[in-house]
Amino acid sequence: MKTFLTTAVFAACAAPASWGQALPVYLDDTKPIEQRVEDALGRMTLDEKIAVIHAQSKFSSPGVPRLGIPEFWTDDGPHGVRPDVLWDEWVQAGQTNDSCVAFPALTCLAATWNPSMASAYGKALGEEALYRGKDMILGPGVNIYRTPLGGRNFEYMGEDPCLASRMVVPYIRGLQSNGVAACVKHYALNNDEVYRHQVNVVVGDRALYEIYLPAFKAAVKEGRTWGIMGSYNLYGNQHNCHNRRLLVDILKGEWGYDGVVVSDWGGTHDTRQAIENGLDMEFGTWTDGLVFGLSNAYDNYFMARPYKELIRKGEYTTKELDDKVRRVLRLFFRTSMNRSRGFGSMNSEEHYAVARKVAGEGIVLLKNKGGILPLDTTKALSVLVVGENAIKMMTVGGGSSSLKAQRETLPLDGMRSLLGGKIKVEYARGYVGDTTGNCDGVVAKQSLYDPRTPDELLAEAVEKARKADCVVMFGGLNKGNHQDSEGNDRLDYGLPYGQDRLIEALAKANSNFVYVNISGNAVAMPWKDKVPAIVQGWFLGSTAGEALADVLTGRVNPSGKLPYSWMAKLDDYGAHKLGTYPGTWRDGKKIIDEEYKEGIFVGYRWADKEKLKPTFAFGHGLSYTTFKIGKATADKAEMALGDSITFTVSVTNTGRKAGAEVVQLYVRDCESSLVRPYKELKAFRKVSLAPGETRWVSLTIGTDALSFFDDKAHEWKAEPGEFEAMIGNSSDNLAQKVKFKLK
């Protein structure tokens, strides 16, 4: 089969060559991709090679029309396909067919602790992207949750490299099964948003390799991602979109990555560094298209005309250029030139079902004193819903992940729809927060303006709470500036808009009080002991209202587990205790150095080291039923290097409802030549059980799970000696322990 550009065919068929029309050049797509890459590369001119390695619009790069290679289209984001913008501006294109299903944010996906959910998520998102004509989705994100102030934490998969690794691989495979490339971001060390263009991360190799790189490595080695996006920040005094150590030495060298490195939009700063240090495709540099700057803005990108001039002057050969073009051609043949990739689908009920399933599995029941939840829907009740987040759209805002959702069910509507009948649902605002509700031209179809004072709002909520049988408050953060949003970090750990005062007043007014926290981050909860039921509700996308109502009423038994440690105060996080965030300005105030002094001790590793008790531990999550994890056994007492060992435990549903439990296996090195965390997550398995049912769960690890990175030898090492497997259902509840030896 031959591939060609349709417009070229029409031109060639309509007029003889004597008219000056060039005949199309055909590429044989029956050959293996690598042969096709070399064939196309050998036919390309210097101008064509330069053209394919940089953008031609906000989200596209040119193909090679003469060879029948079409334009290549990227799009945000990790949670849904972003609406189209104008060619050269961030302004909405004004289309009516670019709405989407908004899937839950990746913190929620990680909280499912279910790789099959990640696969379904990626596949559905890829189908939506394919239908919209997108060749690459700019996601998923796997940066590590280092501080709860991080503005983009909601886009990532938590604090633990094992959890993020196991969840990102099926996401990528599901997405790319559609012939749409994943672009895993932001590589690397992009752990906070404040000063993101100026911050130079100072971190040791142990932390780099053990904490911050494993999920990216899994994305490359296991997920076979076709794209990696560099991050805005610096490492080793080089910007990460052209960072020699990260991109050339580690990514393409140690890991053998054969895909493309894409710059973050505006992340390229220097032509020579871009040439030499591993960048393959440049997007979003310096200009707002043709609105300001030079009229031929894209031709003046760092890897456009300036690169070509350096080649023409003899300062560079085409060696580096050809490597970049090979990678770009490989990407084309995997995506836009892949004739078997189908057509995709958009806004289908199947996609909404995936979104709702992921949301239901990711919602975390943090506390349920007295069994207040689930709400009893069998008898007449009056339920008071309180809070701005019960009526606020969360699909709009937050930066590049903002979406134009075809529909979004709000929590209040979900409660009213599911409860209905003899259960009366009333509403009180309680507080006023962010009432803007728009982002890059997408405007939330709601009006949140309320002129009342905080005291008036609180008084109304308390008065109604006293008369209700039950109160459910939807509070937390939102997608506004200095909340959960790109480009900013939070300014403090506490809840905004005076919510603490409202929560305490509601808890005093009604003992049947449920607080639902909507956020991608942990928040301070000074009132925790006064509130009987607490739920972490995340940013859940299109089906938020249905999914939250499902869990609150017991239609869905919660099974989510926290993907990060929820500490009592900021100083309980190493980055803040050691005063390293957000870093120190250098002389001249152009670069800020942020030293990761806590090293490998991030999240629960830090809590263990400092003997801190979290508000809610990493891996914590309750259910409406109860489970018993039986005695753990190992299939051997000793293992050799390169060998594996399997641990088996029984899990019994000892309650009256069907539910799912996550069995978590952590490993402790009983004696090491280097300081190591007390324990580290190395395997997990989610298992669904009917009431009274028992199932056996086996978890297998290899010697890689026993290894640490020796920064002096620059290699992974597993030292012979005694280890302990610790098994349970959260990082602070590991009752089953089995010792074994590595020979």
PDB file of C-alpha atoms in Angstrom, residues 243-496:
ATOM      1  CA  ASN A 243      19.629  19.039  29.462  1.00  0.00           C
ATOM      2  CA  ARG A 244      22.522  16.843  28.424  1.00  0.00           C
ATOM      3  CA  ARG A 245      22.571  14.606  31.467  1.00  0.00           C
ATOM      4  CA  LEU A 246      18.831  13.975  31.611  1.00  0.00           C
ATOM      5  CA  LEU A 247      18.127  13.689  27.889  1.00  0.00           C
ATOM      6  CA  VAL A 248      21.322  12.388  26.287  1.00  0.00           C
ATOM      7  CA  ASP A 249      23.076  10.461  29.041  1.00  0.00           C
ATOM      8  CA  ILE A 250      20.137   8.958  30.924  1.00  0.00           C
ATOM      9  CA  LEU A 251      17.039   8.967  28.688  1.00  0.00           C
ATOM     10  CA  LYS A 252      18.590   8.150  25.330  1.00  0.00           C
ATOM     11  CA  GLY A 253      21.767   6.563  26.654  1.00  0.00           C
ATOM     12  CA  GLU A 254      21.077   4.464  29.742  1.00  0.00           C
ATOM     13  CA  TRP A 255      17.432   3.749  28.881  1.00  0.00           C
ATOM     14  CA  GLY A 256      17.791   3.425  25.098  1.00  0.00           C
ATOM     15  CA  TYR A 257      14.800   5.671  24.391  1.00  0.00           C
ATOM     16  CA  ASP A 258      13.868   5.719  20.667  1.00  0.00           C
ATOM     17  CA  GLY A 259      11.033   8.275  20.799  1.00  0.00           C
ATOM     18  CA  VAL A 260      10.965  12.059  20.610  1.00  0.00           C
ATOM     19  CA  VAL A 261      11.747  14.653  23.248  1.00  0.00           C
ATOM     20  CA  VAL A 262       9.250  17.501  22.993  1.00  0.00           C
ATOM     21  CA  SER A 263       9.876  20.865  24.607  1.00  0.00           C
ATOM     22  CA  ASP A 264       7.309  22.212  26.987  1.00  0.00           C
ATOM     23  CA  TRP A 265       5.692  25.280  25.464  1.00  0.00           C
ATOM     24  CA  GLY A 266       8.286  28.008  25.918  1.00  0.00           C
ATOM     25  CA  GLY A 267      10.832  25.663  27.471  1.00  0.00           C
ATOM     26  CA  THR A 268      13.544  26.095  24.808  1.00  0.00           C
ATOM     27  CA  HIS A 269      16.177  28.763  25.448  1.00  0.00           C
ATOM     28  CA  ASP A 270      19.255  28.180  23.306  1.00  0.00           C
ATOM     29  CA  THR A 271      19.948  26.868  19.785  1.00  0.00           C
ATOM     30  CA  ARG A 272      23.281  25.184  20.477  1.00  0.00           C
ATOM     31  CA  GLN A 273      22.053  23.481  23.638  1.00  0.00           C
ATOM     32  CA  ALA A 274      18.942  22.319  21.795  1.00  0.00           C
ATOM     33  CA  ILE A 275      21.125  20.869  19.017  1.00  0.00           C
ATOM     34  CA  GLU A 276      23.563  19.105  21.302  1.00  0.00           C
ATOM     35  CA  ASN A 277      21.513  18.167  24.350  1.00  0.00           C
ATOM     36  CA  GLY A 278      18.728  15.941  23.123  1.00  0.00           C
ATOM     37  CA  LEU A 279      15.716  18.114  22.181  1.00  0.00           C
ATOM     38  CA  ASP A 280      13.869  16.769  19.119  1.00  0.00           C
ATOM     39  CA  MET A 281      10.750  18.928  18.656  1.00  0.00           C
ATOM     40  CA  GLU A 282      10.393  22.566  19.711  1.00  0.00           C
ATOM     41  CA  PHE A 283       6.992  24.026  20.568  1.00  0.00           C
ATOM     42  CA  GLY A 284       5.676  27.290  21.982  1.00  0.00           C
ATOM     43  CA  THR A 285       8.899  29.280  21.957  1.00  0.00           C
ATOM     44  CA  TRP A 286       9.057  33.010  22.680  1.00  0.00           C
ATOM     45  CA  THR A 287       6.118  34.066  20.622  1.00  0.00           C
ATOM     46  CA  ASP A 288       2.385  34.271  20.617  1.00  0.00           C
ATOM     47  CA  GLY A 289       2.368  33.218  16.996  1.00  0.00           C
ATOM     48  CA  LEU A 290       1.863  36.137  14.660  1.00  0.00           C
ATOM     49  CA  VAL A 291       0.311  38.443  17.256  1.00  0.00           C
ATOM     50  CA  PHE A 292       3.609  39.900  18.380  1.00  0.00           C
ATOM     51  CA  GLY A 293       7.243  39.328  17.547  1.00  0.00           C
ATOM     52  CA  LEU A 294       8.467  38.682  14.026  1.00  0.00           C
ATOM     53  CA  SER A 295       5.871  37.881  11.396  1.00  0.00           C
ATOM     54  CA  ASN A 296       7.660  34.628  10.549  1.00  0.00           C
ATOM     55  CA  ALA A 297       7.811  33.654  14.205  1.00  0.00           C
ATOM     56  CA  TYR A 298       7.937  29.886  13.777  1.00  0.00           C
ATOM     57  CA  ASP A 299      10.799  30.083  11.268  1.00  0.00           C
ATOM     58  CA  ASN A 300      12.770  31.946  13.928  1.00  0.00           C
ATOM     59  CA  TYR A 301      12.445  29.287  16.606  1.00  0.00           C
ATOM     60  CA  PHE A 302      15.751  28.173  18.105  1.00  0.00           C
ATOM     61  CA  MET A 303      15.673  24.964  16.067  1.00  0.00           C
ATOM     62  CA  ALA A 304      14.476  26.627  12.856  1.00  0.00           C
ATOM     63  CA  ARG A 305      16.389  29.215  10.793  1.00  0.00           C
ATOM     64  CA  PRO A 306      19.138  29.725  13.435  1.00  0.00           C
ATOM     65  CA  TYR A 307      19.883  25.978  13.336  1.00  0.00           C
ATOM     66  CA  LYS A 308      19.922  25.895   9.535  1.00  0.00           C
ATOM     67  CA  GLU A 309      22.315  28.840   9.396  1.00  0.00           C
ATOM     68  CA  LEU A 310      24.745  27.084  11.734  1.00  0.00           C
ATOM     69  CA  ILE A 311      24.736  24.066   9.418  1.00  0.00           C
ATOM     70  CA  ARG A 312      25.275  26.223   6.363  1.00  0.00           C
ATOM     71  CA  LYS A 313      28.194  27.965   8.076  1.00  0.00           C
ATOM     72  CA  GLY A 314      29.782  24.575   8.711  1.00  0.00           C
ATOM     73  CA  GLU A 315      29.564  24.839  12.504  1.00  0.00           C
ATOM     74  CA  TYR A 316      27.433  21.685  12.607  1.00  0.00           C
ATOM     75  CA  THR A 317      26.979  18.787  10.233  1.00  0.00           C
ATOM     76  CA  THR A 318      23.572  17.137   9.825  1.00  0.00           C
ATOM     77  CA  LYS A 319      24.543  14.351  12.238  1.00  0.00           C
ATOM     78  CA  GLU A 320      22.508  15.696  15.175  1.00  0.00           C
ATOM     79  CA  LEU A 321      19.737  16.875  12.873  1.00  0.00           C
ATOM     80  CA  ASP A 322      19.363  13.466  11.261  1.00  0.00           C
ATOM     81  CA  ASP A 323      19.012  11.813  14.669  1.00  0.00           C
ATOM     82  CA  LYS A 324      16.219  14.234  15.553  1.00  0.00           C
ATOM     83  CA  VAL A 325      14.489  13.737  12.206  1.00  0.00           C
ATOM     84  CA  ARG A 326      14.724   9.943  12.490  1.00  0.00           C
ATOM     85  CA  ARG A 327      12.915  10.149  15.825  1.00  0.00           C
ATOM     86  CA  VAL A 328      10.276  12.494  14.418  1.00  0.00           C
ATOM     87  CA  LEU A 329       9.723  10.268  11.373  1.00  0.00           C
ATOM     88  CA  ARG A 330       9.437   7.255  13.663  1.00  0.00           C
ATOM     89  CA  LEU A 331       6.750   9.168  15.569  1.00  0.00           C
ATOM     90  CA  PHE A 332       4.929   9.993  12.326  1.00  0.00           C
ATOM     91  CA  PHE A 333       4.909   6.377  11.174  1.00  0.00           C
ATOM     92  CA  ARG A 334       3.598   5.239  14.564  1.00  0.00           C
ATOM     93  CA  THR A 335       0.791   7.805  14.563  1.00  0.00           C
ATOM     94  CA  SER A 336      -0.292  10.071  11.695  1.00  0.00           C
ATOM     95  CA  MET A 337       1.069   7.660   9.045  1.00  0.00           C
ATOM     96  CA  ASN A 338      -0.390   4.579  10.744  1.00  0.00           C
ATOM     97  CA  ARG A 339      -3.190   3.462   8.433  1.00  0.00           C
ATOM     98  CA  SER A 340      -4.496   0.811  10.839  1.00  0.00           C
ATOM     99  CA  ARG A 341      -5.280   3.122  13.736  1.00  0.00           C
ATOM    100  CA  GLY A 342      -9.009   3.509  13.065  1.00  0.00           C
ATOM    101  CA  PHE A 343     -11.199   6.529  13.701  1.00  0.00           C
ATOM    102  CA  GLY A 344     -11.808   6.720  17.457  1.00  0.00           C
ATOM    103  CA  SER A 345     -14.967   7.948  19.151  1.00  0.00           C
ATOM    104  CA  MET A 346     -16.022  11.017  21.080  1.00  0.00           C
ATOM    105  CA  ASN A 347     -18.290  11.639  24.080  1.00  0.00           C
ATOM    106  CA  SER A 348     -19.560   8.072  24.016  1.00  0.00           C
ATOM    107  CA  GLU A 349     -21.497   6.541  26.883  1.00  0.00           C
ATOM    108  CA  GLU A 350     -18.695   3.995  27.173  1.00  0.00           C
ATOM    109  CA  HIS A 351     -16.257   6.819  27.894  1.00  0.00           C
ATOM    110  CA  TYR A 352     -18.563   8.357  30.491  1.00  0.00           C
ATOM    111  CA  ALA A 353     -18.816   4.922  32.099  1.00  0.00           C
ATOM    112  CA  VAL A 354     -15.007   4.694  32.285  1.00  0.00           C
ATOM    113  CA  ALA A 355     -14.832   8.160  33.853  1.00  0.00           C
ATOM    114  CA  ARG A 356     -17.456   7.255  36.445  1.00  0.00           C
ATOM    115  CA  LYS A 357     -15.831   3.912  37.240  1.00  0.00           C
ATOM    116  CA  VAL A 358     -12.397   5.504  37.738  1.00  0.00           C
ATOM    117  CA  ALA A 359     -13.934   8.217  39.918  1.00  0.00           C
ATOM    118  CA  GLY A 360     -15.834   5.697  42.026  1.00  0.00           C
ATOM    119  CA  GLU A 361     -12.733   3.577  42.583  1.00  0.00           C
ATOM    120  CA  GLY A 362     -10.532   6.585  43.343  1.00  0.00           C
ATOM    121  CA  ILE A 363     -12.675   8.382  45.929  1.00  0.00           C
ATOM    122  CA  VAL A 364     -11.127   7.781  49.354  1.00  0.00           C
ATOM    123  CA  LEU A 365     -13.112   7.316  52.543  1.00  0.00           C
ATOM    124  CA  LEU A 366     -10.718   8.858  55.059  1.00  0.00           C
ATOM    125  CA  LYS A 367     -12.847   8.640  58.207  1.00  0.00           C
ATOM    126  CA  ASN A 368     -16.251   7.179  59.088  1.00  0.00           C
ATOM    127  CA  LYS A 369     -16.773   7.318  62.833  1.00  0.00           C
ATOM    128  CA  GLY A 370     -20.005   5.719  63.907  1.00  0.00           C
ATOM    129  CA  GLY A 371     -20.773   4.478  60.424  1.00  0.00           C
ATOM    130  CA  ILE A 372     -22.484   7.704  59.344  1.00  0.00           C
ATOM    131  CA  LEU A 373     -21.780   6.719  55.755  1.00  0.00           C
ATOM    132  CA  PRO A 374     -23.305   5.466  53.595  1.00  0.00           C
ATOM    133  CA  LEU A 375     -26.374   7.650  53.872  1.00  0.00           C
ATOM    134  CA  ASP A 376     -29.487   5.629  54.635  1.00  0.00           C
ATOM    135  CA  THR A 377     -31.666   6.051  51.555  1.00  0.00           C
ATOM    136  CA  THR A 378     -34.366   3.625  52.756  1.00  0.00           C
ATOM    137  CA  LYS A 379     -36.117   6.139  54.997  1.00  0.00           C
ATOM    138  CA  ALA A 380     -37.295   9.718  54.823  1.00  0.00           C
ATOM    139  CA  LEU A 381     -34.425  12.113  55.424  1.00  0.00           C
ATOM    140  CA  SER A 382     -33.607  15.750  55.058  1.00  0.00           C
ATOM    141  CA  VAL A 383     -30.072  16.234  53.745  1.00  0.00           C
ATOM    142  CA  LEU A 384     -28.422  19.634  53.709  1.00  0.00           C
ATOM    143  CA  VAL A 385     -25.691  20.116  51.111  1.00  0.00           C
ATOM    144  CA  VAL A 386     -23.288  22.976  51.891  1.00  0.00           C
ATOM    145  CA  GLY A 387     -20.390  24.544  50.071  1.00  0.00           C
ATOM    146  CA  GLU A 388     -19.365  26.329  46.905  1.00  0.00           C
ATOM    147  CA  ASN A 389     -17.673  23.195  45.582  1.00  0.00           C
ATOM    148  CA  ALA A 390     -21.093  21.526  45.449  1.00  0.00           C
ATOM    149  CA  ILE A 391     -22.104  23.895  42.656  1.00  0.00           C
ATOM    150  CA  LYS A 392     -18.783  24.851  41.018  1.00  0.00           C
ATOM    151  CA  MET A 393     -17.549  23.396  37.728  1.00  0.00           C
ATOM    152  CA  MET A 394     -14.064  21.952  38.153  1.00  0.00           C
ATOM    153  CA  THR A 395     -13.389  20.988  34.539  1.00  0.00           C
ATOM    154  CA  VAL A 396     -12.738  24.646  33.676  1.00  0.00           C
ATOM    155  CA  GLY A 397      -9.491  26.187  34.917  1.00  0.00           C
ATOM    156  CA  GLY A 398      -6.235  24.950  36.369  1.00  0.00           C
ATOM    157  CA  GLY A 399      -4.070  25.761  33.365  1.00  0.00           C
ATOM    158  CA  SER A 400      -3.347  23.541  30.379  1.00  0.00           C
ATOM    159  CA  SER A 401      -5.576  20.738  31.688  1.00  0.00           C
ATOM    160  CA  SER A 402      -8.674  22.971  31.505  1.00  0.00           C
ATOM    161  CA  LEU A 403     -11.376  21.360  29.368  1.00  0.00           C
ATOM    162  CA  LYS A 404     -14.578  22.119  27.529  1.00  0.00           C
ATOM    163  CA  ALA A 405     -16.578  19.195  28.840  1.00  0.00           C
ATOM    164  CA  GLN A 406     -19.667  18.135  26.953  1.00  0.00           C
ATOM    165  CA  ARG A 407     -21.305  17.790  30.338  1.00  0.00           C
ATOM    166  CA  GLU A 408     -20.318  17.973  33.989  1.00  0.00           C
ATOM    167  CA  THR A 409     -22.629  16.811  36.739  1.00  0.00           C
ATOM    168  CA  LEU A 410     -22.100  18.894  39.853  1.00  0.00           C
ATOM    169  CA  PRO A 411     -22.160  17.332  43.341  1.00  0.00           C
ATOM    170  CA  LEU A 412     -25.427  19.010  44.343  1.00  0.00           C
ATOM    171  CA  ASP A 413     -27.145  17.810  41.177  1.00  0.00           C
ATOM    172  CA  GLY A 414     -25.737  14.327  41.655  1.00  0.00           C
ATOM    173  CA  MET A 415     -27.074  14.172  45.195  1.00  0.00           C
ATOM    174  CA  ARG A 416     -30.517  15.395  44.162  1.00  0.00           C
ATOM    175  CA  SER A 417     -30.686  13.016  41.223  1.00  0.00           C
ATOM    176  CA  LEU A 418     -29.641   9.917  43.139  1.00  0.00           C
ATOM    177  CA  LEU A 419     -31.444  10.595  46.404  1.00  0.00           C
ATOM    178  CA  GLY A 420     -34.699  12.063  45.069  1.00  0.00           C
ATOM    179  CA  GLY A 421     -37.980  10.515  46.195  1.00  0.00           C
ATOM    180  CA  LYS A 422     -38.681  10.814  49.881  1.00  0.00           C
ATOM    181  CA  ILE A 423     -35.281  12.304  50.717  1.00  0.00           C
ATOM    182  CA  LYS A 424     -35.335  16.088  50.778  1.00  0.00           C
ATOM    183  CA  VAL A 425     -32.115  17.775  49.637  1.00  0.00           C
ATOM    184  CA  GLU A 426     -31.581  21.437  50.530  1.00  0.00           C
ATOM    185  CA  TYR A 427     -28.609  23.676  49.801  1.00  0.00           C
ATOM    186  CA  ALA A 428     -26.708  26.453  51.584  1.00  0.00           C
ATOM    187  CA  ARG A 429     -23.717  28.244  50.053  1.00  0.00           C
ATOM    188  CA  GLY A 430     -21.693  28.491  53.275  1.00  0.00           C
ATOM    189  CA  TYR A 431     -18.802  30.435  51.734  1.00  0.00           C
ATOM    190  CA  VAL A 432     -17.808  32.276  48.549  1.00  0.00           C
ATOM    191  CA  GLY A 433     -14.500  31.490  46.903  1.00  0.00           C
ATOM    192  CA  ASP A 434     -13.489  31.717  43.254  1.00  0.00           C
ATOM    193  CA  THR A 435     -16.438  32.946  41.183  1.00  0.00           C
ATOM    194  CA  THR A 436     -14.611  33.552  37.877  1.00  0.00           C
ATOM    195  CA  GLY A 437     -15.222  30.224  36.154  1.00  0.00           C
ATOM    196  CA  ASN A 438     -13.356  30.740  32.892  1.00  0.00           C
ATOM    197  CA  CYS A 439     -10.045  29.747  31.342  1.00  0.00           C
ATOM    198  CA  ASP A 440      -8.621  30.527  27.885  1.00  0.00           C
ATOM    199  CA  GLY A 441     -12.039  31.390  26.534  1.00  0.00           C
ATOM    200  CA  VAL A 442     -13.932  28.435  28.015  1.00  0.00           C
ATOM    201  CA  VAL A 443     -16.580  29.860  30.326  1.00  0.00           C
ATOM    202  CA  ALA A 444     -18.347  27.817  32.982  1.00  0.00           C
ATOM    203  CA  LYS A 445     -22.080  27.883  32.342  1.00  0.00           C
ATOM    204  CA  GLN A 446     -22.967  29.098  35.833  1.00  0.00           C
ATOM    205  CA  SER A 447     -23.107  32.249  37.919  1.00  0.00           C
ATOM    206  CA  LEU A 448     -21.465  32.003  41.332  1.00  0.00           C
ATOM    207  CA  TYR A 449     -21.814  35.637  42.347  1.00  0.00           C
ATOM    208  CA  ASP A 450     -23.176  36.047  45.860  1.00  0.00           C
ATOM    209  CA  PRO A 451     -23.128  39.448  47.606  1.00  0.00           C
ATOM    210  CA  ARG A 452     -23.675  38.141  51.136  1.00  0.00           C
ATOM    211  CA  THR A 453     -20.993  38.488  53.806  1.00  0.00           C
ATOM    212  CA  PRO A 454     -19.146  35.476  55.254  1.00  0.00           C
ATOM    213  CA  ASP A 455     -21.105  35.862  58.486  1.00  0.00           C
ATOM    214  CA  GLU A 456     -24.432  35.846  56.651  1.00  0.00           C
ATOM    215  CA  LEU A 457     -23.479  32.778  54.655  1.00  0.00           C
ATOM    216  CA  LEU A 458     -22.310  30.926  57.750  1.00  0.00           C
ATOM    217  CA  ALA A 459     -25.424  31.830  59.724  1.00  0.00           C
ATOM    218  CA  GLU A 460     -27.718  30.526  56.983  1.00  0.00           C
ATOM    219  CA  ALA A 461     -25.795  27.245  56.732  1.00  0.00           C
ATOM    220  CA  VAL A 462     -25.783  26.687  60.493  1.00  0.00           C
ATOM    221  CA  GLU A 463     -29.492  27.441  60.832  1.00  0.00           C
ATOM    222  CA  LYS A 464     -30.356  24.945  58.106  1.00  0.00           C
ATOM    223  CA  ALA A 465     -27.894  22.403  59.531  1.00  0.00           C
ATOM    224  CA  ARG A 466     -29.672  22.362  62.876  1.00  0.00           C
ATOM    225  CA  LYS A 467     -32.922  21.352  61.159  1.00  0.00           C
ATOM    226  CA  ALA A 468     -31.468  18.689  58.840  1.00  0.00           C
ATOM    227  CA  ASP A 469     -31.048  14.995  59.554  1.00  0.00           C
ATOM    228  CA  CYS A 470     -27.655  15.012  57.889  1.00  0.00           C
ATOM    229  CA  VAL A 471     -25.220  17.625  56.545  1.00  0.00           C
ATOM    230  CA  VAL A 472     -22.812  17.029  53.663  1.00  0.00           C
ATOM    231  CA  MET A 473     -20.335  19.806  52.933  1.00  0.00           C
ATOM    232  CA  PHE A 474     -18.378  19.939  49.672  1.00  0.00           C
ATOM    233  CA  GLY A 475     -15.355  22.151  50.310  1.00  0.00           C
ATOM    234  CA  GLY A 476     -11.638  22.163  49.656  1.00  0.00           C
ATOM    235  CA  LEU A 477      -9.691  23.825  46.868  1.00  0.00           C
ATOM    236  CA  ASN A 478     -10.498  24.792  43.286  1.00  0.00           C
ATOM    237  CA  LYS A 479      -8.712  25.512  40.010  1.00  0.00           C
ATOM    238  CA  GLY A 480      -8.141  29.209  40.704  1.00  0.00           C
ATOM    239  CA  ASN A 481      -4.798  30.975  41.063  1.00  0.00           C
ATOM    240  CA  HIS A 482      -2.767  29.813  44.062  1.00  0.00           C
ATOM    241  CA  GLN A 483      -5.062  26.800  44.413  1.00  0.00           C
ATOM    242  CA  ASP A 484      -4.711  23.615  42.344  1.00  0.00           C
ATOM    243  CA  SER A 485      -3.521  25.314  39.187  1.00  0.00           C
ATOM    244  CA  GLU A 486      -0.650  25.455  36.741  1.00  0.00           C
ATOM    245  CA  GLY A 487       1.721  28.390  37.061  1.00  0.00           C
ATOM    246  CA  ASN A 488       1.159  28.939  40.777  1.00  0.00           C
ATOM    247  CA  ASP A 489       1.660  27.109  44.013  1.00  0.00           C
ATOM    248  CA  ARG A 490      -0.624  27.372  47.015  1.00  0.00           C
ATOM    249  CA  LEU A 491       0.265  30.117  49.449  1.00  0.00           C
ATOM    250  CA  ASP A 492      -0.474  28.106  52.599  1.00  0.00           C
ATOM    251  CA  TYR A 493      -1.555  24.670  53.770  1.00  0.00           C
ATOM    252  CA  GLY A 494      -4.898  25.658  55.243  1.00  0.00           C
ATOM    253  CA  LEU A 495      -8.269  25.710  53.546  1.00  0.00           C
ATOM    254  CA  PRO A 496      -9.128  29.017  51.831  1.00  0.00           C
TER     255      PRO A 496
END
